[in-house]
mmCIF file of C-alpha atoms in Angstrom:
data_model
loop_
_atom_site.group_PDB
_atom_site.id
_atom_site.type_symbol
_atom_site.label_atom_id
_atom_site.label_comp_id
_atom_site.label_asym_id
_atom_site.label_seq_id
_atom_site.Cartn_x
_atom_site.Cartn_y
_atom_site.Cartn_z
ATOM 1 C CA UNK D 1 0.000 0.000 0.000
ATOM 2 C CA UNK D 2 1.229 3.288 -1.226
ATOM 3 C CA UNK D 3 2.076 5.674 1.991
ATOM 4 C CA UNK D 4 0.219 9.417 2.206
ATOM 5 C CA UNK D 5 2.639 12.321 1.182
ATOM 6 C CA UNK D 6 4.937 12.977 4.382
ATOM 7 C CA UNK D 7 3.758 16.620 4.767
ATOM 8 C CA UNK D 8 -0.299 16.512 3.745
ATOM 9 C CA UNK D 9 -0.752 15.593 7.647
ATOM 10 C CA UNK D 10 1.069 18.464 8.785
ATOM 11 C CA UNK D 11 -0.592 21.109 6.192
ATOM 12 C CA UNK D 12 -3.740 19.790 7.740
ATOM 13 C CA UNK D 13 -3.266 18.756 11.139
ATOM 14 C CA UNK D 14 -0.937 21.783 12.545
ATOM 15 C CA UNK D 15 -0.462 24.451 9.934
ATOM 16 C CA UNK D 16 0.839 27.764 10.717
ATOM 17 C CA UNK D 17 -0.510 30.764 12.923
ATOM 18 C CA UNK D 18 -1.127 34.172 11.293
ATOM 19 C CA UNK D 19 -1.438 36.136 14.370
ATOM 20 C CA UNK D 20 1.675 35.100 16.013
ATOM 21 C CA UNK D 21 2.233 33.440 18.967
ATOM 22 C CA UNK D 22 -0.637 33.255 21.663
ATOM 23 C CA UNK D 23 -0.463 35.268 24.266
ATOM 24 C CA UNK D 24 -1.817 32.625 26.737
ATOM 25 C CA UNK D 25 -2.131 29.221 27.711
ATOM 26 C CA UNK D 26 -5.747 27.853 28.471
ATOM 27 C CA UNK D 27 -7.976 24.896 29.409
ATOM 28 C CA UNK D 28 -10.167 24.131 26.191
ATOM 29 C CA UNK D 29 -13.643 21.925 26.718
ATOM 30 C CA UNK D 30 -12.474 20.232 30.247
ATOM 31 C CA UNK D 31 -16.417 19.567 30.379
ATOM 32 C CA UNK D 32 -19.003 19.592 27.380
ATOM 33 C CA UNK D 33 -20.356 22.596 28.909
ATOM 34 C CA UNK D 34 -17.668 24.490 28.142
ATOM 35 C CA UNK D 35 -18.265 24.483 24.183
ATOM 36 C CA UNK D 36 -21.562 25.649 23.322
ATOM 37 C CA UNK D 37 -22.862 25.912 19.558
ATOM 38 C CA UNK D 38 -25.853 26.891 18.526
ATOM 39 C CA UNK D 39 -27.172 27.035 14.292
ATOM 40 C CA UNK D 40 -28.490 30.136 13.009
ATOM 41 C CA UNK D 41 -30.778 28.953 9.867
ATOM 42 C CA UNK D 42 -30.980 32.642 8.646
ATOM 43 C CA UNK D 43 -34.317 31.410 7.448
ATOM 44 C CA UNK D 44 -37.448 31.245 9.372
ATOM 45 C CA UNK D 45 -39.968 27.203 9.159
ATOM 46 C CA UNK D 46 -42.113 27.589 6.634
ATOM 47 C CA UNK D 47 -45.560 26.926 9.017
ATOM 48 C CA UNK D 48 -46.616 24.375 6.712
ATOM 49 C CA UNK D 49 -45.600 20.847 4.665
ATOM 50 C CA UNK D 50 -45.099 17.408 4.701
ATOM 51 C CA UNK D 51 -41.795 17.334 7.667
ATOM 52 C CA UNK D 52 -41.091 18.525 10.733
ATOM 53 C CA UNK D 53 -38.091 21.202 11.209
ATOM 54 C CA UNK D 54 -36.687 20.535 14.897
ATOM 55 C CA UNK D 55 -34.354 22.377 17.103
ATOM 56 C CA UNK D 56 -32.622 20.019 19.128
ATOM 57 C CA UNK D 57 -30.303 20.357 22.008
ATOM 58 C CA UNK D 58 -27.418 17.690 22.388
ATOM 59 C CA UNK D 59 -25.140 17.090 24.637
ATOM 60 C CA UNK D 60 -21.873 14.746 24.292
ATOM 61 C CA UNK D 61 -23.580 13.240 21.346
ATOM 62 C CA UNK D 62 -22.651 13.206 17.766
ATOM 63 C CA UNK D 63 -24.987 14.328 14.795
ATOM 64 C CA UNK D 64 -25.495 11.229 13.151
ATOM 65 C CA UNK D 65 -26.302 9.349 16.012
ATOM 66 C CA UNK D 66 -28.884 11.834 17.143
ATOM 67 C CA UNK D 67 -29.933 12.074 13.683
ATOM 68 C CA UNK D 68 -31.143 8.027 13.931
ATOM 69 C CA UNK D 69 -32.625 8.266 16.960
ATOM 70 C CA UNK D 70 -34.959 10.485 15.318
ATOM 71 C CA UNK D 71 -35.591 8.499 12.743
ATOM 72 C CA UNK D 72 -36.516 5.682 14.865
ATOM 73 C CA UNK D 73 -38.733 7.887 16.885
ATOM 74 C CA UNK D 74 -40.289 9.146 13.586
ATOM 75 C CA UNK D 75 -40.397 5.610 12.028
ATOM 76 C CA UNK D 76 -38.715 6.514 8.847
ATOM 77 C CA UNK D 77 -35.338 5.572 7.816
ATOM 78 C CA UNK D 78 -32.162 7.801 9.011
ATOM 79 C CA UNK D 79 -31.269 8.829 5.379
ATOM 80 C CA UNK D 80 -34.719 10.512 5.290
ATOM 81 C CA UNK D 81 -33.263 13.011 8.554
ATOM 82 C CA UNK D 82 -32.207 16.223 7.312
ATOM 83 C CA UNK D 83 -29.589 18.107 9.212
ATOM 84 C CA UNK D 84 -27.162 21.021 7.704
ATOM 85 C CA UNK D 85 -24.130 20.296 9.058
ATOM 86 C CA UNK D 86 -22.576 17.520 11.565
ATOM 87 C CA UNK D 87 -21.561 19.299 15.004
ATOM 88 C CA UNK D 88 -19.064 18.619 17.681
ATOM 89 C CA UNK D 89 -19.469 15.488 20.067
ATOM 90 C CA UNK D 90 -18.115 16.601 22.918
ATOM 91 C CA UNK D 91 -20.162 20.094 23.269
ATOM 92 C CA UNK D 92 -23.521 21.292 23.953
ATOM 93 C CA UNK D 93 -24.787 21.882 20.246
ATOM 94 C CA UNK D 94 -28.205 23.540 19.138
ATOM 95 C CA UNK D 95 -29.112 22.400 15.768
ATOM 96 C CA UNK D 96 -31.976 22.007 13.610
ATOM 97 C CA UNK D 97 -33.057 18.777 11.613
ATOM 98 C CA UNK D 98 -36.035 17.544 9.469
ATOM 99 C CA UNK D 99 -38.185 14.652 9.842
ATOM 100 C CA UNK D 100 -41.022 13.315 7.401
ATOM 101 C CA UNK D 101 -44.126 13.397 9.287
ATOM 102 C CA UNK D 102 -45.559 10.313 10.056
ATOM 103 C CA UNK D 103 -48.557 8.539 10.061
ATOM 104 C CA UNK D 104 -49.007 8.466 13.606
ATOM 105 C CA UNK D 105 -48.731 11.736 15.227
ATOM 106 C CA UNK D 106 -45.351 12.677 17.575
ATOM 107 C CA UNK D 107 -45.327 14.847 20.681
ATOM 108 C CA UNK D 108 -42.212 16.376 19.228
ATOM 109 C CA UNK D 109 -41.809 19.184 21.964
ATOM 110 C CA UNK D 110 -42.197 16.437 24.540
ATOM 111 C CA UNK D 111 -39.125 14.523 23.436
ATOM 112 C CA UNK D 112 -36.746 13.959 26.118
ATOM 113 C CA UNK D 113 -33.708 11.697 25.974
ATOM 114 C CA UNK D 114 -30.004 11.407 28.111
ATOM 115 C CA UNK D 115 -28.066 12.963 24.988
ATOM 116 C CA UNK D 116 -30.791 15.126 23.346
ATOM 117 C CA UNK D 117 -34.496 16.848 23.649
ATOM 118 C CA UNK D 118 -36.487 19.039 21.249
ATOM 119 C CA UNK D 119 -37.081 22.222 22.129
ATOM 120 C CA UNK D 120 -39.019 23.306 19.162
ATOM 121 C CA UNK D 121 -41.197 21.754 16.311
ATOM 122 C CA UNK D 122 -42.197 23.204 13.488
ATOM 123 C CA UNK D 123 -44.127 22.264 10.015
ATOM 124 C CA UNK D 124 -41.872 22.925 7.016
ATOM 125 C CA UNK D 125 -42.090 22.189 3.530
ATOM 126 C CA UNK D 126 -38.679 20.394 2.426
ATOM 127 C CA UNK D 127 -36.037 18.081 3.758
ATOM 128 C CA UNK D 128 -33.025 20.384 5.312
ATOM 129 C CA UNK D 129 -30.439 20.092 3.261
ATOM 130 C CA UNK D 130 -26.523 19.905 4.018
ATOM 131 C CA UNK D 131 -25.346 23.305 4.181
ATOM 132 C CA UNK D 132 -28.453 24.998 4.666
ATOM 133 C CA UNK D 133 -27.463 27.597 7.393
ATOM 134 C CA UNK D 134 -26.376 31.145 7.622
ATOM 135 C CA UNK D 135 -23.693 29.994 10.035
ATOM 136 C CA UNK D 136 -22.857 29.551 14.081
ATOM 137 C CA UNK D 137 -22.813 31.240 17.167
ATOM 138 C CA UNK D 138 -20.016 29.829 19.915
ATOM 139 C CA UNK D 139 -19.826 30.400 23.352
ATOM 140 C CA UNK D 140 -16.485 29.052 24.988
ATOM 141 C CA UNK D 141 -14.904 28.778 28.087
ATOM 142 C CA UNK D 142 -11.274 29.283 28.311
ATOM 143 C CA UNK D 143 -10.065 27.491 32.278
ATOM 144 C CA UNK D 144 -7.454 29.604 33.302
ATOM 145 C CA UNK D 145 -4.764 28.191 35.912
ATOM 146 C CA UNK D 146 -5.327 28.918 39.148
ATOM 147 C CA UNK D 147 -8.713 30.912 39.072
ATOM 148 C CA UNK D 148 -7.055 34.202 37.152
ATOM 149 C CA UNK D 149 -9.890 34.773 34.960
ATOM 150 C CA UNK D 150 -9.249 38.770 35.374
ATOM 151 C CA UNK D 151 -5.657 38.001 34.078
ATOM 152 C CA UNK D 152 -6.491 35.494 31.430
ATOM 153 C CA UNK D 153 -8.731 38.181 30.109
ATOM 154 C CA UNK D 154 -5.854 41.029 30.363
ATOM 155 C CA UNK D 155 -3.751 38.772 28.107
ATOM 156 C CA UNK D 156 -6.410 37.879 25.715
ATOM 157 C CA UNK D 157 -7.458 41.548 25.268
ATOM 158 C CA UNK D 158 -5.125 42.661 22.397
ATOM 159 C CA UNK D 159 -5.314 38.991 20.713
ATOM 160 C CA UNK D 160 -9.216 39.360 20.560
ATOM 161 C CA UNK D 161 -9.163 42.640 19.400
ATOM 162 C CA UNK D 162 -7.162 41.994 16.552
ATOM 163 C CA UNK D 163 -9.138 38.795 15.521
ATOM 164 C CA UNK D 164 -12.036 41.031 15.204
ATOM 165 C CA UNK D 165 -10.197 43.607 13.159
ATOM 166 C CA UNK D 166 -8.390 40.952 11.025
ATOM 167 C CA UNK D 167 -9.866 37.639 11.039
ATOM 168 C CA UNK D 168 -8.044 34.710 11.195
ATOM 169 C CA UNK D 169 -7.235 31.822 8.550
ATOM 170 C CA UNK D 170 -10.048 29.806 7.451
ATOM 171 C CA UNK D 171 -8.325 26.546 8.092
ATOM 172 C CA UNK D 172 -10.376 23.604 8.143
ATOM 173 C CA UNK D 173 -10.715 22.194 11.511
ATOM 174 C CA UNK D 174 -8.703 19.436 12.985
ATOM 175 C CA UNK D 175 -12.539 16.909 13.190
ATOM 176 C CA UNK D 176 -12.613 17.526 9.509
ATOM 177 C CA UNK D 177 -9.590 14.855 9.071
ATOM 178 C CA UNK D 178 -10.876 12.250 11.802
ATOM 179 C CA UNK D 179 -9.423 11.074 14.825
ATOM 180 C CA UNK D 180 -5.701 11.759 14.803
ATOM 181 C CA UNK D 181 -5.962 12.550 10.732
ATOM 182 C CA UNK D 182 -7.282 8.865 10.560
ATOM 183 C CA UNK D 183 -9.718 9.497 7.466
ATOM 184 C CA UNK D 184 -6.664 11.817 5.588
ATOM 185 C CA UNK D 185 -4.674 8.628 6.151
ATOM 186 C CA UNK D 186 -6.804 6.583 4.430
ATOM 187 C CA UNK D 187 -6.721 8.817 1.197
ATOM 188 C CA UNK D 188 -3.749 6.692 -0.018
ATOM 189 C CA UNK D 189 -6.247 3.564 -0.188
ATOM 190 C CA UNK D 190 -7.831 4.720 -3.668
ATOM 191 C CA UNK D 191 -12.044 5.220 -4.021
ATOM 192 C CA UNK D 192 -12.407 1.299 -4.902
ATOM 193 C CA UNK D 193 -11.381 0.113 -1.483
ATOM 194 C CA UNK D 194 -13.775 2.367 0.345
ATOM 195 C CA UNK D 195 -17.056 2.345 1.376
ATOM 196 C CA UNK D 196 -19.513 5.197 -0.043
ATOM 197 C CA UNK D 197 -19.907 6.631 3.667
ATOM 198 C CA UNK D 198 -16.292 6.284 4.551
ATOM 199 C CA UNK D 199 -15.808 7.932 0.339
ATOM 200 C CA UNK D 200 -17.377 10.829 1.889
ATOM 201 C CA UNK D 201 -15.196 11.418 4.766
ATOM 202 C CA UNK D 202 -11.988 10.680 2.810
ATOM 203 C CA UNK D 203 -12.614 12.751 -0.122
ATOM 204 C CA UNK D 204 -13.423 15.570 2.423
ATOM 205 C CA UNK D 205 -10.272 15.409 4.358
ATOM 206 C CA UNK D 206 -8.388 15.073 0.649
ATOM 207 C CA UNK D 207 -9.658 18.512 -0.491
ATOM 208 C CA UNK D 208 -9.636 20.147 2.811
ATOM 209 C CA UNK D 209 -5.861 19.318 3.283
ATOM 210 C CA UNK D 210 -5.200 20.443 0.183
ATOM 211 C CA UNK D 211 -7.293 23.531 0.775
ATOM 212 C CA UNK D 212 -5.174 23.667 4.531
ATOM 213 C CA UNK D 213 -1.653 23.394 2.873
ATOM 214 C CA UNK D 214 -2.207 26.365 -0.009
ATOM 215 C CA UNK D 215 -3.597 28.161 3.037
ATOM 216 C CA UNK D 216 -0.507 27.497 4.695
ATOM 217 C CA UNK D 217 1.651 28.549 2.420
ATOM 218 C CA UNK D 218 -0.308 32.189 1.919
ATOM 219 C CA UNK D 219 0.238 32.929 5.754
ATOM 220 C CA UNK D 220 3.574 31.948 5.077
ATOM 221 C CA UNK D 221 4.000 34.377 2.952
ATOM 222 C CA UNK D 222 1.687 36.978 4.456
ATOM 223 C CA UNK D 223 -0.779 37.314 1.739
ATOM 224 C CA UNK D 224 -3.653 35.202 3.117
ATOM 225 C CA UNK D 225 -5.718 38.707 4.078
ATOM 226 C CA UNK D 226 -4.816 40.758 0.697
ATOM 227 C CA UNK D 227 -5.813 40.804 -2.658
ATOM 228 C CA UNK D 228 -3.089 39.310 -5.302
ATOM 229 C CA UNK D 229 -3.338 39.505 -9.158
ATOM 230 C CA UNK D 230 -4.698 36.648 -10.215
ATOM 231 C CA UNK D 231 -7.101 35.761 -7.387
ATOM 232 C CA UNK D 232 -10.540 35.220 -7.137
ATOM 233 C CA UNK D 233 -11.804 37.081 -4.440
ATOM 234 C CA UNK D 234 -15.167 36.159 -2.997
ATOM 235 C CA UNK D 235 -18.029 38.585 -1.234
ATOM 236 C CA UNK D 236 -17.856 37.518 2.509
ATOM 237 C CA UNK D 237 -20.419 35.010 4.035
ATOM 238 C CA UNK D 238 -21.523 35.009 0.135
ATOM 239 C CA UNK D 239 -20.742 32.304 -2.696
ATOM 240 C CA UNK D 240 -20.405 34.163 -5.031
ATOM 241 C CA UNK D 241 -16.677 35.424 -6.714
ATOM 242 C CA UNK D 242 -14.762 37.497 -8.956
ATOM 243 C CA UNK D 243 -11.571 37.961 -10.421
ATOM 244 C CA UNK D 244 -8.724 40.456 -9.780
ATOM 245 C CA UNK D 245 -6.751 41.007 -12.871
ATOM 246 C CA UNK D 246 -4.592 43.416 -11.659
ATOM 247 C CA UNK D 247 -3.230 44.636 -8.163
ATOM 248 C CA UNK D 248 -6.378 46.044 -6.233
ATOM 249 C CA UNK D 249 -7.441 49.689 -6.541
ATOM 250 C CA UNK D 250 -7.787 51.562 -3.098
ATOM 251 C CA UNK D 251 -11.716 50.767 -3.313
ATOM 252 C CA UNK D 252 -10.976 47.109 -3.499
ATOM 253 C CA UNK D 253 -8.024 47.209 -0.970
ATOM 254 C CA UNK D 254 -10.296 49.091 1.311
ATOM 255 C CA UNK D 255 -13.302 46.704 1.189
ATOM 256 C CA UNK D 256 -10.755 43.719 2.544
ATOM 257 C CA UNK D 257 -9.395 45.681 5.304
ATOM 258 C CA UNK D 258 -13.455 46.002 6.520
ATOM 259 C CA UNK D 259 -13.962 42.360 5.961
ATOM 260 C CA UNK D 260 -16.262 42.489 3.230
ATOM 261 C CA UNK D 261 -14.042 40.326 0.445
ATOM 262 C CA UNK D 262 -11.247 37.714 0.973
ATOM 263 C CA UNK D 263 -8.870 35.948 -1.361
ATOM 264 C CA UNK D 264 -9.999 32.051 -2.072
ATOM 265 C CA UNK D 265 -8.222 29.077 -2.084
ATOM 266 C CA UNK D 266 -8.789 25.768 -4.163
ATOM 267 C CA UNK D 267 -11.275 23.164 -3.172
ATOM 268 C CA UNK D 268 -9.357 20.446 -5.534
ATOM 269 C CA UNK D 269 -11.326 18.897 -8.501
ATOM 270 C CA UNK D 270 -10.881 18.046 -11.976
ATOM 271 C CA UNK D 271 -9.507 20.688 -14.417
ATOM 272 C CA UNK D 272 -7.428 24.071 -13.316
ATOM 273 C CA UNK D 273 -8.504 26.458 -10.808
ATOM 274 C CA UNK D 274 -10.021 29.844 -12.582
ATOM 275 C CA UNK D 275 -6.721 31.428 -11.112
ATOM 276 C CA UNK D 276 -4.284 33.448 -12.779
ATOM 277 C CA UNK D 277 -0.661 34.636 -12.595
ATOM 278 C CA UNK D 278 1.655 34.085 -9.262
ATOM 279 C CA UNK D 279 -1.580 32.771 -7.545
ATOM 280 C CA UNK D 280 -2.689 30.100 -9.883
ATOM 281 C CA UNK D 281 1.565 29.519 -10.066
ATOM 282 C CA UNK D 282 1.486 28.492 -5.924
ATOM 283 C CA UNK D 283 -1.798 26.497 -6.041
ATOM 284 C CA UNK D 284 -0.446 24.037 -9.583
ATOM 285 C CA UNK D 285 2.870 24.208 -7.684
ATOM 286 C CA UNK D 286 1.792 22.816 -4.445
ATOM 287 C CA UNK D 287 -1.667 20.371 -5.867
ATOM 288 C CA UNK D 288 1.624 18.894 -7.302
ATOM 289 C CA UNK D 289 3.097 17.981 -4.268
ATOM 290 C CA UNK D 290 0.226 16.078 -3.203
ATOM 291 C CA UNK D 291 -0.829 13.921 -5.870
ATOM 292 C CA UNK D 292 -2.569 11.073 -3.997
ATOM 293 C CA UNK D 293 -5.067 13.528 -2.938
ATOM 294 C CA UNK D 294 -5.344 15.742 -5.915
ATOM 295 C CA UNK D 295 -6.305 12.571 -8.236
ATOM 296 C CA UNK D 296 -8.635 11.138 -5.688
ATOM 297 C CA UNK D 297 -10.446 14.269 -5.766
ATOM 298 C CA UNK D 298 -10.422 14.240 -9.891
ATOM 299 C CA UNK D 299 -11.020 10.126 -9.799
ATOM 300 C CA UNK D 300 -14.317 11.453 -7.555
ATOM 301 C CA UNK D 301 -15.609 13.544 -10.260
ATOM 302 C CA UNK D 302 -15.058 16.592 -8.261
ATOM 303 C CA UNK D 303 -15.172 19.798 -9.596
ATOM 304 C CA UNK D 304 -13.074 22.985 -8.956
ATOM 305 C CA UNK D 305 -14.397 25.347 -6.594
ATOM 306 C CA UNK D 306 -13.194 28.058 -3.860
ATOM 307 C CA UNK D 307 -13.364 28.570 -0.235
ATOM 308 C CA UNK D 308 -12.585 31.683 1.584
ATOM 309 C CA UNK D 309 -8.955 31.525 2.732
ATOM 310 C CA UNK D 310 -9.849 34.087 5.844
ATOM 311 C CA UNK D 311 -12.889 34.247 7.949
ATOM 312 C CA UNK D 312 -14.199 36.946 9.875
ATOM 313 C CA UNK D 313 -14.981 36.498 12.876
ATOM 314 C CA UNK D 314 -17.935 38.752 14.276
ATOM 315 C CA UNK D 315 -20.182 39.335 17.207
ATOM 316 C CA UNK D 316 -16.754 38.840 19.148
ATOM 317 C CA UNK D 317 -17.326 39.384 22.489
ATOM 318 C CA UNK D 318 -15.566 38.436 26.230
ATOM 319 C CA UNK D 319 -16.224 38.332 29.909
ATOM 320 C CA UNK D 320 -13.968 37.360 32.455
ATOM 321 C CA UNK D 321 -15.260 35.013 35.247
ATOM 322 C CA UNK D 322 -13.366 33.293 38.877
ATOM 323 C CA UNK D 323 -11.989 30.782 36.643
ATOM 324 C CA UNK D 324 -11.835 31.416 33.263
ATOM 325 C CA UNK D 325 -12.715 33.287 30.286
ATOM 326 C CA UNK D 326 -16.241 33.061 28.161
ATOM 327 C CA UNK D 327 -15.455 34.389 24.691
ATOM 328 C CA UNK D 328 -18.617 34.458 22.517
ATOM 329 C CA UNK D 329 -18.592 34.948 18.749
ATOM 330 C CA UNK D 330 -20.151 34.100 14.971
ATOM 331 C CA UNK D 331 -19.001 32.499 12.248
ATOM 332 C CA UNK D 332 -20.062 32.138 8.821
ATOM 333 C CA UNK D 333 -21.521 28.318 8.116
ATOM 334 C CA UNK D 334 -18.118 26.605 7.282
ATOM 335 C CA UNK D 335 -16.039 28.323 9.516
ATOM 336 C CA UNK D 336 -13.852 26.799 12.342
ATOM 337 C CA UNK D 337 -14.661 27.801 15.990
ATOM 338 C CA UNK D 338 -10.905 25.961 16.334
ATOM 339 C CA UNK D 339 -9.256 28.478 13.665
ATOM 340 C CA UNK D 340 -9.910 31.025 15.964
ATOM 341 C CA UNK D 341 -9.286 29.984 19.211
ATOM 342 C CA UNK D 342 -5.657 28.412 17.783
ATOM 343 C CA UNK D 343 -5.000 32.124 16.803
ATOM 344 C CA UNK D 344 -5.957 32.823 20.712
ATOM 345 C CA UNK D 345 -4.629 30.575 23.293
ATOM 346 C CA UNK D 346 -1.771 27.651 23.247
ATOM 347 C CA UNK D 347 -4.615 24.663 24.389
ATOM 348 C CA UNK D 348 -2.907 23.504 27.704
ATOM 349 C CA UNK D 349 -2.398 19.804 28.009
ATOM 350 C CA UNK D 350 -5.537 18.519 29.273
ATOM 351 C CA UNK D 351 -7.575 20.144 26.944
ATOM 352 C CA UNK D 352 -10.144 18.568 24.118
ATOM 353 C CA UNK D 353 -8.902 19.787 21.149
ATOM 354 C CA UNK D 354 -10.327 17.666 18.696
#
């Protein structure tokens, strides 16, 4: 069996900080409590239709599993659950799925279980699809050593303030490559040998590395929050993109200091990446470096498209407490709670960083 290119792990796995060094150490998720998530739809149920939209809390649970205990309660089959994203296990997560409605009715607001309950229920007219969210709002607690939560915060005051005034990387998450980069691992196997749920997870930790390791390379070279020649800058928390042909006009430069457009990076597929100049010079140059993953994503049928290599990160808010630190803030959907707080604190040993 052919081994996975030495370096994909580290471009995913422990890529490097923009921000410089953090200015603390902290205690990340020593209890589920101390991670909380919660969806924000951006959309409001539709009142009326053939499933139910529900807004479930979970606690130390994963998404999936949730996902078939609804389906048993609903009596439908789990691929029939819609949810728009999976969520951390070991956190408090709010998130909304679907369910067909069944035959015989379900007390949906009366569901009660040791992982999850519903909190809401709602008529709606469509399965939830993946994706199908405006984004996330995190609340976090940051354990600080010895009950200085007043000088945690001092540290952290500077850091945060230049997160909100700069963003931070959009690296994909550490859970995005499976347990200890288990599912990137597997990318050396070839699609034949895998099964199509474990396809799914392999040919996401394929393009995200690849994604992670041009990234990488742009805060290397400090050009991961400007506009370059050649790129394809995208409106922010929007899908939509356009090129630069030339270096950016003041107006341009301008809107990218305030957040409102960011340079892209490559979500690997077949073809070349709509790039031009130096820019589409680094992405061939490093896709080449990583050919196991590049051809798994073109074996798959995937097709080029861009992700945001910076993410703002707004609604950024803290408060000190007798032990700690809560630091609340938004993300657009696909963003990393984790690709902030690496830009923020050095996770202390005990922590629960995956």
């Amino acid at each position: 069996m052919q081994t996975l290119e030495p370096t994909a792990r580290g471009a995913a796995l422990s890529p490097p900080r923009a921000l410089g060094a953090p200015p603390a150490r902290a205690l990340l998720r020593g209890a589920p409590e101390d991670f909380v998530v919660e969806e924000d739809l951006g959309f409001a149920p539709a009142g009326s239709g053939p499933h139910w939209l529900l807004r479930v809390r979970k606690r130390n649970a994963n998404t999936q599993w949730v996902a078939g205990q609804l389906a048993r309660i609903a009596g439908c089959r789990p691929r029939e659950v819609g949810y728009a994203g999976l969520k951390d296990r070991r956190a408090i997560a709010v998130q909304w799925f679907s369910v067909p409605q069944s035959r015989a009715p379900v007390a949906w607001s009366a569901v009660r279980e040791a992982d999850f309950e519903v909190l809401e229920a709602h008529p709606h007219t469509r399965k939830l699809p993946r994706g199908a969210l405006a984004g996330n709002r995190f609340t976090v607690r940051l354990g600080a050593p010895q009950g200085g939560g007043a000088r945690l915060a001092a540290d952290l005051e500077a850091r945060l303030a230049d997160i909100a005034r700069r963003g931070v990387p959009n690296y994909f998450g550490p859970q995005r490559f499976g347990l200890d980069g288990a599912n990137l691992a597997r990318a050396s196997e070839g699609l034949r040998r895998l099964g199509p749920r474990e396809r799914g997870f392999v040919l996401s930790a394929a393009r995200s590395a690849l994604f992670n390791a041009v990234l990488a390379a742009r805060v290397g070279e400090g050009s991961w929050e400007h506009l370059e020649p050649g790129d394809l800058a995208i409106l922010d928390g929007r899908g939509s993109f356009f090129p630069v042909d030339r270096a950016a006009d003041e107006t341009l430069s301008d809107r990218c200091r305030r957040l409102e457009i960011h340079p892209t990076g490559p979500m690997w597929g077949k073809g070349t990446p709509a790039t031009g100049a130096r820019v589409l010079e680094l992405e061939s140059r490093l896709a080449a470096q990583y050919p196991q993953l590049t051809g798994l994503c073109v074996a798959a049928g995937m097709s080029q498209e861009r992700r945001s290599l910076r993410l703002a990160v707004r609604e950024l808010a803290f408060e000190p407490e007798a032990d700690g630190v809560l630091v609340g803030f938004h993300l657009a959907r696909g963003g990393f709670a984790t690709a902030v707080l690496r830009e923020l604190i050095e996770a202390a040993a005990d922590s629960d960083v995956a």
